[in-house]
Coordinates of C-alpha atoms and ligand atoms in Angstrom, one line a residue:
Chain W
M16 CA 0.0 0.0 0.0
E17 CA 1.2 3.5 -0.9
N18 CA 1.8 5.6 2.1
I19 CA 1.5 9.4 2.7
H20 CA 3.7 10.9 5.3
L21 CA 2.3 14.0 7.1
D22 CA 3.8 16.3 9.8
L23 CA 1.6 17.8 12.4
P24 CA -0.1 20.2 12.8
L25 CA -2.2 19.7 9.7
D26 CA -3.6 22.7 7.8
E27 CA -7.0 22.8 6.3
K28 CA -5.8 22.5 2.8
T29 CA -3.8 19.3 3.5
V30 CA -6.8 17.8 5.4
R31 CA -9.1 18.6 2.5
S32 CA -6.8 16.8 0.1
L33 CA -7.0 13.5 2.0
R34 CA -9.4 10.8 0.8
A35 CA -11.0 7.9 2.6
G36 CA -8.8 4.9 2.2
D37 CA -5.5 6.8 2.2
A38 CA -2.8 5.2 4.3
V39 CA -1.0 7.9 6.3
T40 CA 1.8 8.0 8.8
L41 CA 1.8 11.0 11.2
S42 CA 4.7 12.6 13.0
G43 CA 4.6 15.5 15.4
S44 CA 2.4 16.4 18.4
I45 CA -1.1 15.3 19.3
I46 CA -3.3 15.5 22.3
T47 CA -5.3 12.6 23.8
G48 CA -8.8 12.6 25.3
R49 CA -11.6 10.2 25.8
D50 CA -15.0 10.2 27.5
A51 CA -14.3 12.0 30.8
A52 CA -12.0 14.6 29.3
H53 CA -14.5 15.4 26.5
K54 CA -17.2 15.9 29.0
R55 CA -15.1 18.4 31.0
L56 CA -14.1 20.3 27.8
V57 CA -17.6 20.6 26.6
D58 CA -18.9 21.7 30.0
L59 CA -16.3 24.5 29.9
I60 CA -17.3 25.5 26.3
D61 CA -21.0 25.6 27.4
Q62 CA -20.1 27.9 30.3
G63 CA -18.1 30.1 28.0
K64 CA -14.9 29.4 30.0
E65 CA -11.3 29.0 28.7
L66 CA -10.1 25.5 27.8
P67 CA -6.9 24.1 29.3
V68 CA -5.7 23.3 25.8
D69 CA -6.0 25.2 22.5
L70 CA -7.9 23.0 20.0
N71 CA -7.3 25.1 16.9
G72 CA -5.4 23.1 14.3
Q73 CA -5.1 20.2 16.8
A74 CA -5.2 16.5 16.3
I75 CA -6.8 14.4 19.1
Y76 CA -6.3 10.7 19.8
Y77 CA -9.0 8.8 21.6
V78 CA -6.9 6.7 23.9
G79 CA -6.5 5.7 27.5
P80 CA -3.1 4.1 27.6
A81 CA -1.9 1.3 29.8
P82 CA 0.7 2.3 32.4
A83 CA 4.2 2.7 31.0
S84 CA 6.7 0.0 32.0
P85 CA 10.3 1.2 32.8
G86 CA 12.1 2.7 29.8
H87 CA 9.0 3.5 27.8
A88 CA 7.1 6.8 27.2
V89 CA 3.8 5.1 27.4
G90 CA 2.3 1.6 27.9
S91 CA 0.2 0.0 25.2
A92 CA -1.9 2.7 23.6
G93 CA -4.4 1.7 20.9
P94 CA -7.5 3.6 19.9
T95 CA -10.7 3.4 21.8
T96 CA -14.2 3.3 20.1
S97 CA -15.0 6.8 18.9
Y98 CA -18.8 6.9 18.9
R99 CA -18.8 7.6 22.7
M100 CA -17.2 11.0 21.9
D101 CA -19.8 11.8 19.2
V102 CA -22.1 14.0 21.3
Y103 CA -19.2 16.2 22.2
T104 CA -17.3 16.3 18.9
P105 CA -19.1 18.9 16.8
K106 CA -18.4 21.5 19.5
L107 CA -14.7 20.7 19.4
L108 CA -14.6 20.8 15.6
D109 CA -16.2 24.3 15.7
L110 CA -13.2 25.4 17.8
G111 CA -10.8 24.3 15.0
L112 CA -10.0 20.7 15.9
R113 CA -8.5 19.4 12.7
A114 CA -8.1 15.7 13.0
M115 CA -9.3 12.8 15.2
I116 CA -7.7 9.4 15.6
G117 CA -9.9 6.5 16.8
K118 CA -11.7 3.4 15.7
G119 CA -15.3 2.7 14.8
L120 CA -18.4 4.4 13.5
R121 CA -19.2 8.2 13.8
S122 CA -22.6 9.9 13.9
K123 CA -24.1 11.9 11.0
E124 CA -23.7 15.1 13.1
V125 CA -20.0 14.5 13.4
V126 CA -19.6 13.9 9.7
E127 CA -21.6 17.0 8.8
S128 CA -19.5 19.1 11.2
M129 CA -16.3 17.6 9.7
K130 CA -17.4 18.6 6.2
K131 CA -18.3 22.1 7.4
N132 CA -15.1 22.7 9.3
G133 CA -12.6 20.8 7.1
A134 CA -11.6 17.9 9.4
V135 CA -10.5 14.3 9.0
Y136 CA -11.2 11.1 10.9
F137 CA -8.3 8.7 11.0
G138 CA -8.6 5.1 12.1
A139 CA -5.8 3.3 13.9
V140 CA -5.9 -0.5 14.2
G141 CA -7.9 -1.3 17.3
G142 CA -6.1 -3.7 19.5
A143 CA -2.7 -3.1 17.9
A144 CA -1.8 -1.2 21.1
A145 CA 1.7 -2.5 21.8
L146 CA 2.7 -1.9 18.2
I147 CA 1.2 1.6 18.1
S148 CA 2.9 2.5 21.4
R149 CA 6.3 2.2 19.6
S150 CA 5.4 5.3 17.5
I151 CA 4.8 7.4 20.6
I152 CA 8.1 8.7 21.7
A153 CA 7.1 11.1 24.5
S154 CA 4.1 11.7 26.7
E155 CA 3.2 14.4 29.2
V156 CA 0.0 15.1 31.0
I157 CA -1.3 18.6 30.1
A158 CA -4.8 18.6 31.8
Y159 CA -6.9 16.7 34.3
P160 CA -4.2 14.6 35.9
D161 CA -6.9 13.3 38.3
L162 CA -8.4 11.3 35.5
G163 CA -5.4 9.0 35.3
A164 CA -5.3 7.1 32.0
E165 CA -8.2 9.4 30.9
A166 CA -6.2 12.6 31.5
I167 CA -5.4 14.8 28.5
H168 CA -1.8 14.0 27.5
R169 CA 0.4 15.5 24.8
F170 CA 2.1 12.8 22.8
T171 CA 5.0 13.2 20.5
I172 CA 4.6 10.7 17.7
K173 CA 6.8 9.4 14.9
D174 CA 5.5 7.5 11.9
F175 CA 2.2 6.7 13.6
P176 CA 0.2 4.5 11.2
V177 CA -3.4 5.4 10.4
I178 CA -5.9 5.1 7.6
V179 CA -8.3 7.9 6.5
I180 CA -11.7 6.6 7.4
I181 CA -13.9 9.6 6.9
D182 CA -12.6 12.5 4.8
S183 CA -13.7 16.1 4.7
E184 CA -16.1 15.4 1.9
G185 CA -17.9 12.8 4.1
N186 CA -16.6 9.8 2.2
N187 CA -16.6 6.9 4.6
L188 CA -14.3 3.8 4.3
Y189 CA -16.5 1.9 6.8
E190 CA -19.3 2.2 4.2
S191 CA -17.4 1.9 0.9
G192 CA -15.0 -0.8 2.1
P193 CA -17.5 -3.5 3.2
K194 CA -19.6 -2.9 0.1
L195 CA -16.8 -4.2 -2.0
Y196 CA -16.8 -7.5 -0.2
K197 CA -20.3 -8.1 0.9
K198 CA -21.8 -11.2 -0.6
T199 CA -25.1 -11.9 1.1
A200 CA -28.2 -9.8 1.9
L201 CA -29.5 -10.3 5.4
Chain A
M24 CA -11.1 -33.9 51.0
R25 CA -8.2 -31.9 49.6
N26 CA -7.0 -28.6 51.0
I27 CA -6.1 -25.6 48.8
Q28 CA -4.6 -22.5 50.3
A29 CA -6.3 -19.2 49.5
N30 CA -2.9 -17.7 48.6
Q31 CA -2.4 -20.4 45.9
I32 CA -5.6 -19.1 44.3
T33 CA -4.4 -15.5 44.5
K34 CA -1.1 -16.5 42.9
S35 CA -2.7 -18.4 40.1
I36 CA -5.3 -15.7 39.3
S37 CA -2.5 -13.1 39.2
E38 CA -0.4 -15.2 36.9
L39 CA -3.3 -16.0 34.6
F40 CA -4.4 -12.4 34.1
T41 CA -0.8 -11.2 33.5
Q42 CA -0.1 -14.0 31.1
C43 CA -3.2 -13.6 29.0
S44 CA -2.8 -9.8 28.9
Y45 CA 0.7 -10.2 27.4
I46 CA 0.5 -13.5 25.4
I47 CA -2.3 -14.3 22.9
G48 CA -3.3 -17.9 22.5
D49 CA -1.6 -19.8 19.7
D50 CA -5.0 -20.6 18.3
I51 CA -5.8 -16.9 17.8
K52 CA -2.4 -16.1 16.5
D53 CA -2.4 -18.9 14.0
S54 CA -5.9 -18.0 12.8
I55 CA -4.8 -14.4 12.2
D56 CA -1.7 -15.5 10.3
T57 CA -3.9 -17.9 8.1
A58 CA -6.3 -15.1 7.4
L59 CA -3.4 -12.9 6.3
K60 CA -2.7 -15.3 3.5
I61 CA -6.2 -15.3 2.1
E62 CA -7.6 -11.8 2.9
P63 CA -8.1 -10.0 -0.5
S64 CA -8.4 -6.5 0.9
P65 CA -5.0 -4.7 0.9
I66 CA -6.0 -2.4 3.8
G67 CA -7.4 -5.5 5.5
R68 CA -4.1 -7.4 5.1
N69 CA -2.3 -4.4 6.5
T70 CA -4.6 -4.5 9.6
L71 CA -4.0 -8.2 10.0
L72 CA -0.3 -7.7 9.7
Q73 CA -0.3 -5.0 12.4
I74 CA -2.4 -7.3 14.7
S75 CA 0.0 -10.2 14.2
Q76 CA 3.1 -8.0 14.8
N77 CA 1.3 -6.6 17.8
Y78 CA 1.0 -10.1 19.4
D79 CA 4.7 -10.6 18.9
I80 CA 5.8 -7.3 20.4
A81 CA 3.5 -7.7 23.4
A82 CA 4.7 -11.3 24.1
R83 CA 8.4 -10.4 23.6
E84 CA 8.3 -7.2 25.7
R85 CA 5.8 -8.5 28.2
I86 CA 3.4 -5.6 27.7
A87 CA -0.3 -5.5 27.2
I88 CA -1.6 -6.7 23.9
C89 CA -4.3 -4.0 24.1
Q90 CA -4.4 -1.0 26.4
D91 CA -8.0 -2.0 27.4
T92 CA -6.9 -4.8 29.6
G93 CA -10.6 -5.4 30.3
M94 CA -13.0 -6.2 33.0
S95 CA -11.8 -9.3 34.8
V96 CA -14.1 -12.3 34.6
V97 CA -13.3 -15.5 36.4
F98 CA -14.9 -18.8 35.7
V99 CA -14.4 -21.3 38.6
E100 CA -15.1 -25.0 38.6
L101 CA -14.8 -26.0 42.2
G102 CA -14.5 -29.7 43.0
Q103 CA -16.9 -30.5 45.8
D104 CA -14.1 -32.3 47.7
V105 CA -12.0 -29.2 47.9
H106 CA -11.6 -27.3 51.1
I107 CA -10.2 -23.7 50.9
E108 CA -8.0 -22.7 53.7
G109 CA -6.3 -19.6 55.0
G110 CA -8.6 -17.0 53.6
Q111 CA -11.9 -16.2 51.8
F112 CA -12.3 -17.8 48.4
E113 CA -13.7 -14.8 46.5
E114 CA -11.4 -12.3 48.3
A115 CA -8.4 -14.6 47.2
I116 CA -9.5 -14.1 43.6
Q117 CA -10.0 -10.3 43.9
Q118 CA -6.5 -10.1 45.5
G119 CA -5.1 -12.0 42.5
V120 CA -6.7 -9.5 40.1
R121 CA -5.4 -6.6 42.2
E122 CA -1.8 -7.9 42.1
A123 CA -1.9 -8.6 38.3
Y124 CA -3.2 -5.1 37.4
L125 CA -1.1 -3.2 39.9
H126 CA 2.2 -4.9 39.2
G127 CA 1.7 -5.9 35.6
Y128 CA 1.4 -2.4 34.0
L129 CA -2.2 -3.2 33.1
R130 CA -4.9 -0.5 32.8
K131 CA -7.4 -0.2 35.6
S132 CA -10.7 0.3 34.0
I133 CA -13.3 -0.4 36.6
V134 CA -15.6 2.2 38.2
A135 CA -17.2 1.4 41.6
E136 CA -20.7 2.4 40.7
P137 CA -22.1 2.7 37.1
L138 CA -24.3 5.7 37.0
F139 CA -23.7 8.7 39.3
E140 CA -20.1 9.0 40.4
R141 CA -18.2 6.5 38.2
V142 CA -15.1 6.6 40.4
N143 CA -12.3 4.3 39.4
T144 CA -11.5 1.6 41.9
K145 CA -7.8 1.9 40.9
D146 CA -7.0 -1.8 41.0
N147 CA -9.4 -3.3 38.4
T148 CA -11.4 -5.0 41.1
P149 CA -14.0 -6.3 41.5
A150 CA -13.8 -9.1 39.1
V151 CA -17.0 -10.8 38.0
I152 CA -16.9 -14.4 39.4
H153 CA -18.9 -17.3 38.2
T154 CA -18.6 -20.5 40.3
R155 CA -19.9 -24.0 39.6
I156 CA -19.5 -26.8 42.0
V157 CA -18.5 -30.0 40.2
P158 CA -17.5 -33.5 41.3
G159 CA -13.9 -34.2 42.3
D160 CA -11.1 -32.5 44.2
K161 CA -9.7 -30.1 41.7
L162 CA -10.1 -26.4 41.3
K163 CA -10.2 -25.0 37.7
L164 CA -9.7 -21.3 37.3
T165 CA -10.3 -19.5 33.9
A166 CA -9.4 -15.9 33.7
V167 CA -11.0 -13.8 31.0
A168 CA -9.9 -10.2 30.4
K169 CA -12.9 -8.7 28.6
G170 CA -12.4 -5.5 26.6
F171 CA -15.5 -3.3 26.4
G172 CA -15.2 -2.1 22.8
S173 CA -16.5 -5.6 21.9
E174 CA -18.6 -6.1 25.0
N175 CA -20.6 -2.9 24.2
M176 CA -21.5 -4.5 20.8
S177 CA -23.0 -7.6 22.3
A178 CA -26.7 -8.2 22.5
L179 CA -29.4 -10.4 23.9
K180 CA -32.9 -11.1 22.6
M181 CA -35.7 -13.1 23.8
L182 CA -36.8 -14.7 20.6
V183 CA -40.0 -16.9 20.5
P184 CA -40.0 -20.5 19.3
A185 CA -41.7 -19.5 16.1
D186 CA -38.6 -17.4 15.2
G187 CA -36.7 -20.7 14.9
I188 CA -33.4 -21.3 13.3
E189 CA -33.8 -18.5 10.8
G190 CA -34.6 -16.0 13.6
V191 CA -31.4 -16.9 15.4
K192 CA -29.3 -16.5 12.3
R193 CA -30.9 -13.2 11.5
F194 CA -30.3 -11.8 15.0
V195 CA -26.7 -12.9 15.0
L196 CA -25.9 -11.5 11.5
E197 CA -27.7 -8.2 12.3
T198 CA -25.8 -7.9 15.6
V199 CA -22.4 -8.4 13.9
E200 CA -23.2 -6.1 11.0
R201 CA -24.5 -3.3 13.2
A202 CA -21.3 -3.6 15.3
G203 CA -19.2 -3.1 12.1
P204 CA -15.8 -1.8 13.0
N205 CA -16.5 -1.1 16.7
P206 CA -15.5 -4.4 18.3
C207 CA -12.1 -4.6 16.5
P208 CA -12.8 -7.3 14.0
P209 CA -11.7 -10.0 13.4
I210 CA -13.9 -11.1 16.2
V211 CA -14.8 -14.3 18.1
V212 CA -18.6 -14.7 18.4
G213 CA -19.9 -16.5 21.5
L214 CA -23.6 -17.6 21.3
G215 CA -25.7 -18.7 24.2
I216 CA -28.9 -20.3 23.0
G217 CA -31.7 -21.4 25.4
G218 CA -31.9 -21.4 29.1
T219 CA -33.2 -18.2 30.8
F220 CA -32.4 -14.6 30.2
E221 CA -29.2 -14.6 32.4
Q222 CA -28.2 -18.1 31.5
A223 CA -28.1 -17.3 27.8
A224 CA -25.7 -14.4 28.5
L225 CA -23.5 -16.4 30.7
M226 CA -23.2 -19.2 28.1
A227 CA -22.4 -16.7 25.5
K228 CA -19.6 -15.2 27.6
E229 CA -18.2 -18.7 28.3
A230 CA -18.3 -19.5 24.6
T231 CA -16.0 -16.6 23.8
A232 CA -13.3 -18.2 25.9
L233 CA -13.3 -21.7 24.2
P234 CA -10.4 -22.8 22.1
L235 CA -10.8 -22.0 18.4
S236 CA -10.3 -25.7 17.6
R237 CA -13.4 -26.7 19.6
S238 CA -16.7 -27.3 17.8
N239 CA -20.1 -28.1 19.3
E240 CA -20.5 -31.8 19.9
N241 CA -24.0 -31.8 18.5
P242 CA -23.6 -32.0 14.7
K243 CA -26.6 -29.7 14.1
Y244 CA -25.1 -27.0 16.3
K245 CA -21.7 -27.6 14.8
Q246 CA -23.2 -27.0 11.3
L247 CA -24.9 -23.9 12.6
E248 CA -21.6 -22.6 13.9
E249 CA -20.0 -23.2 10.5
E250 CA -22.8 -21.6 8.5
L251 CA -22.9 -18.6 10.7
L252 CA -19.1 -18.1 10.4
T253 CA -19.4 -18.3 6.6
R254 CA -22.3 -15.9 6.5
I255 CA -20.6 -13.4 9.0
N256 CA -17.5 -13.3 6.8
E257 CA -19.7 -12.7 3.8
L258 CA -21.0 -9.5 5.4
G259 CA -17.8 -7.9 4.1
V260 CA -17.0 -6.0 7.4
G261 CA -13.4 -7.2 7.2
P262 CA -10.4 -6.6 9.5
G263 CA -10.8 -3.3 11.3
G264 CA -14.2 -2.9 9.6
T265 CA -12.7 -1.3 6.5
G266 CA -13.9 -4.1 4.2
G267 CA -12.7 -7.7 3.6
L268 CA -13.5 -11.3 4.1
T269 CA -12.1 -11.8 7.6
T270 CA -14.7 -10.5 10.0
A271 CA -14.9 -13.4 12.5
L272 CA -12.4 -16.2 13.3
K273 CA -14.9 -18.5 15.0
V274 CA -18.5 -18.8 16.1
H275 CA -19.0 -20.9 19.3
I276 CA -22.4 -22.0 20.5
I277 CA -23.3 -23.2 23.9
Y278 CA -26.9 -24.3 24.4
A279 CA -29.2 -25.3 27.2
P280 CA -32.7 -26.6 27.9
T281 CA -35.3 -23.8 27.8
H282 CA -38.9 -23.1 28.5
I283 CA -41.7 -24.2 26.0
A284 CA -42.5 -20.5 25.4
G285 CA -38.9 -19.3 24.9
L286 CA -35.9 -19.0 22.7
P287 CA -33.3 -16.7 24.4
V288 CA -30.3 -15.9 22.3
A289 CA -27.3 -14.0 23.5
V290 CA -24.5 -12.8 21.3
N291 CA -21.3 -11.9 23.1
I292 CA -18.7 -10.4 20.8
C293 CA -15.0 -10.7 21.6
C294 CA -12.3 -8.8 19.7
H295 CA -9.2 -10.4 18.2
A296 CA -7.5 -9.6 21.5
A297 CA -9.3 -12.6 22.9
R298 CA -7.5 -12.9 26.2
H299 CA -8.2 -15.9 28.4
A300 CA -6.1 -18.5 30.3
S301 CA -6.9 -21.4 32.6
Q302 CA -5.2 -23.4 35.3
I303 CA -6.2 -26.4 37.3
L304 CA -5.1 -26.5 40.9
Ligands
SF4_29 S1 -12.4 -4.2 21.5 FE1 -10.7 -5.5 22.2 S2 -9.0 -5.1 20.8 FE2 -10.5 -3.4 20.6 S3 -9.8 -1.8 22.0 FE3 -11.3 -3.1 23.1 S4 -10.1 -4.7 24.1 FE4 -8.8 -3.7 22.6

C-alpha cells in the first residue's frame, strides 16, 4: 500500500486533500482525550470558559493508555471506540479541531461538522496497542491529571500508522470498504 | 477432601491475568496468520499484519496486547471435595486480580458504581466471578480479560419459538453487521442459546473463551456454527471494519434446555484480543 507521510499540525488544505482509504503516517504532536475529558471540555465550552488546551489546528487521539513500563514513554496505547465522543465532537470541531484518531463508527452530526469545518477522521488499528505504542516517543499530562489514564496527554509521535476513514467530503471507508466484499443480503 | 490454600488461588489468578494480557493464545495467532494469507483487501491485510506483529511485540516485551486490559471475569469449577484454607475464596480471587493489574502495568478500567459518580477503583477490582460446584477434588480457574469495545456491541434477545433457526441466524448477523468496526474485528462470536435470560448471557460469555479448535458436539449446532461463520464473513465487514472477508475467526455455540415459550439468544462479541487463560489446581 502506498503511504502518505504528514507532519503535524495539519492545515485545512492538507486535510481537505486527503481521501477515505489513504494510508498515512503521522509525525509531530497530538493530544489525547476520551469520555471524561471530553465531558469536561464541553462543560467549559458551554459555560463560555477558557479551555486548558488550544484546540485550533489540533489532532486528538481517543486513547486511555496502559501504564508505561520502565524505559518506555507510554504503555500499550491503541485507539478506543470513537462513537462515545460523538455527542461532544461537533463543539470541538467548531473550535478548530482538525483531526481525530480513533476506531469505529461516527454519527451523522460528526460527519456534517467535519465537512463544514474541514476535518479528517483517521482510524488506527484497534487492539494493535503494543505496536502503536512504539510510535509514541514522548508523553506528558497537560490537563486533568486526576483522570489517570483518561487525563489529557500530549504525545510526541513518529510515523504513527493510520488510515483515512472519513474524509472532509464525508466519504466513509466503513461504508465503501465493506460494500466491495459483501456477498449476502440479510 | 483436599485442602487448597487461598494464597495459591491468589497467585494463580494473578499469573493468569498477567499471562493472558501479554501473550495471545496460539490458536488466535495462527488463525490471524492464516487469514493474512487469504484476505483479499489490501487495507485488511495491513490491519491483520499489524495485529500479528502486535501479538509478537506484546509477548516479547511483556506488555499489554491491548491498552484495554478489560474487566476481569473468572470462571471457577470448584470440585466438591476441595476445602479452601487460609482466607476467603472470593477475596483470594480479587487479590489476584489486584496484584496482576497493579504490578503488571495493566490498565485499571473499573468504576465502583455505574451511574452517578463512576469513580475508578484503581486496582481493576471487583472481578466478576462465576462459580460452579463440580465432582472431584480439583479447582479449575479460567481468567478472561474482557475488553469493552466488543462487550458494548454484544446483544441479547428473547426470541420466541416461532422465530426458529432463521430467527437466530438473522439476529446474529444483524448484531455483527451493526457492530461493524467497533468491536475490533476479526472477532470471536460467543452464542448462548436457550436457558433463561441470564443463563443465555453467561453461556455466550463462556463461549467466547473456548479454544478455536473446539466445535459443538451436537452435529446440528456444529453445522450452525460453521454456517454462521461463513455468513458473517460474507458480510464484508473485514479486518478493522474497512472491508474484507475476515470478519470473524470463529462462532462458538453453547446451548441449554429452555422453556416451552422461549428461545433466548445472547451474542457476546469478543475482539481479536481474545484474552483468556486457565489453570487447574
Ligand atoms: S475491543 Fe478489544 S482489541 Fe478493541 S480496543 Fe477493546 S479490548 Fe482492545
